[in-house]
């Protein structure tokens, strides 16, 4: 694909190119039937509880991954852009998020201490753990971080958008990721990824693209599991 900047045409970055190229799978992850069911008010409460308890496991595994990005950002001698602060604020938000999950679990009568990870959760957590390795390039890691957050932001924002019939008791959940502040945070992550991708080697760019696609696949599997597709 020709991504050579053209005079007069603003360069929107590699992530823009990928979102256009992989629209179908991106839409599959952000407009999944599980999300559409929340939005139209037909979501099965047992599916919602399954999502809640599995996502708690995911978020716990997300912490070391984000922490590894703090380390990688810090090691880059060119950190004049404040990447460390951006990522660190994400890590701080995860601290609140873990408390938030505990509160939600008690509200919904879910006992988090007995929840076992299902296969898609295990697979996704292992993927995160692999990305935590020092061998994985900062650019690739940041691409994954942006994609992971962006899927939740777009999905839950859709549940709050015009014409949505999201049940009032789920609004707070959708607000957690669907709010504009989180949207801005995702834009900040995206800018970091785009800035890095601009300077990356072809090999790093293709690794980052594959990682982006894998995130989308894991997200779809996670929604499938939450929805309770037979076999999970
Ligand atoms: C599965 N993807 C999954 N869980 C989350 N909490 C996020 C993304 C966003 O943090």
CSV table of C-alpha atoms in Angstrom, one decimal, residues 55-155:
chain,number,residue,atom,x,y,z
A,55,UNK,CA,-12.6,-9.2,32.3
A,56,UNK,CA,-11.4,-8.8,35.9
A,57,UNK,CA,-8.9,-11.6,35.2
A,58,UNK,CA,-7.9,-9.8,31.9
A,59,UNK,CA,-7.4,-6.5,33.7
A,60,UNK,CA,-5.1,-8.0,36.3
A,61,UNK,CA,-3.0,-9.5,33.5
A,62,UNK,CA,-3.1,-6.1,31.7
A,63,UNK,CA,-1.2,-4.4,34.6
A,64,UNK,CA,2.2,-6.1,34.0
A,65,UNK,CA,1.9,-5.5,30.3
A,66,UNK,CA,1.3,-1.7,30.8
A,67,UNK,CA,4.0,-1.6,33.4
A,68,UNK,CA,6.4,-3.1,30.8
A,69,UNK,CA,5.5,-0.2,28.5
A,70,UNK,CA,6.5,2.3,31.2
A,71,UNK,CA,9.9,0.6,31.3
A,72,UNK,CA,10.3,0.6,27.5
A,73,UNK,CA,9.2,4.2,27.2
A,74,UNK,CA,11.6,5.2,29.9
A,75,UNK,CA,14.5,3.3,28.2
A,76,UNK,CA,14.0,5.2,25.0
A,77,UNK,CA,16.5,8.1,25.2
A,78,UNK,CA,14.2,10.2,22.9
A,79,UNK,CA,11.4,10.4,25.5
A,80,UNK,CA,11.0,14.1,25.1
A,81,UNK,CA,7.3,13.5,24.2
A,82,UNK,CA,6.2,12.5,27.7
A,83,UNK,CA,5.3,9.0,26.8
A,84,UNK,CA,6.1,7.8,30.3
A,85,UNK,CA,3.5,10.1,31.9
A,86,UNK,CA,0.8,9.0,29.4
A,87,UNK,CA,1.4,5.3,30.1
A,88,UNK,CA,1.8,5.9,33.8
A,89,UNK,CA,-1.6,7.6,34.0
A,90,UNK,CA,-3.0,4.5,32.3
A,91,UNK,CA,-1.4,2.3,34.9
A,92,UNK,CA,-2.9,4.5,37.7
A,93,UNK,CA,-6.3,4.2,36.1
A,94,UNK,CA,-5.9,0.4,36.2
A,95,UNK,CA,-5.4,0.6,39.9
A,96,UNK,CA,-8.9,2.3,40.2
A,97,UNK,CA,-10.3,-0.1,37.7
A,98,UNK,CA,-9.4,-3.2,39.8
A,99,UNK,CA,-11.3,-1.6,42.7
A,100,UNK,CA,-14.2,-0.8,40.4
A,101,UNK,CA,-14.4,-4.4,39.2
A,102,UNK,CA,-14.6,-5.6,42.9
A,103,UNK,CA,-17.4,-3.1,43.5
A,104,UNK,CA,-19.3,-4.2,40.4
A,105,UNK,CA,-18.8,-7.8,41.3
A,106,UNK,CA,-20.4,-7.3,44.7
A,107,UNK,CA,-23.2,-5.3,43.1
A,108,UNK,CA,-24.0,-8.2,40.7
A,109,UNK,CA,-23.4,-10.9,43.2
A,110,UNK,CA,-20.3,-12.3,41.5
A,111,UNK,CA,-17.6,-14.0,43.6
A,112,UNK,CA,-14.3,-13.0,41.9
A,113,UNK,CA,-12.3,-15.3,44.2
A,114,UNK,CA,-13.7,-18.4,42.6
A,115,UNK,CA,-13.6,-17.3,38.9
A,116,UNK,CA,-11.5,-19.5,36.7
A,117,UNK,CA,-10.2,-18.1,33.4
A,118,UNK,CA,-11.9,-19.6,30.3
A,119,UNK,CA,-9.9,-20.5,27.3
A,120,UNK,CA,-10.2,-17.2,25.4
A,121,UNK,CA,-9.2,-15.3,28.6
A,122,UNK,CA,-6.2,-17.6,29.1
A,123,UNK,CA,-5.1,-17.2,25.5
A,124,UNK,CA,-5.5,-13.4,25.6
A,125,UNK,CA,-3.6,-13.2,28.9
A,126,UNK,CA,-0.7,-15.4,27.5
A,127,UNK,CA,-0.6,-13.0,24.5
A,128,UNK,CA,-0.2,-10.1,26.8
A,129,UNK,CA,2.5,-11.9,28.8
A,130,UNK,CA,4.4,-12.5,25.6
A,131,UNK,CA,4.2,-8.8,24.7
A,132,UNK,CA,5.6,-8.0,28.1
A,133,UNK,CA,9.0,-9.5,27.1
A,134,UNK,CA,11.9,-7.0,26.7
A,135,UNK,CA,12.4,-8.6,23.2
A,136,UNK,CA,9.2,-7.0,22.0
A,137,UNK,CA,9.7,-3.6,20.5
A,138,UNK,CA,8.2,-0.6,22.2
A,139,UNK,CA,6.4,0.4,19.0
A,140,UNK,CA,4.8,-3.1,18.7
A,141,UNK,CA,3.8,-2.9,22.4
A,142,UNK,CA,2.3,0.6,22.1
A,143,UNK,CA,0.3,-0.5,19.0
A,144,UNK,CA,-1.2,-3.3,21.0
A,145,UNK,CA,-2.0,-1.1,24.0
A,146,UNK,CA,-3.7,1.4,21.7
A,147,UNK,CA,-5.7,-1.3,19.9
A,148,UNK,CA,-6.8,-3.0,23.1
A,149,UNK,CA,-8.1,0.3,24.6
A,150,UNK,CA,-9.6,1.6,21.3
A,151,UNK,CA,-11.8,-1.5,20.9
A,152,UNK,CA,-13.3,-1.0,24.3
A,153,UNK,CA,-13.7,2.7,23.8
A,154,UNK,CA,-15.5,2.3,20.5
A,155,UNK,CA,-17.6,-0.6,21.6
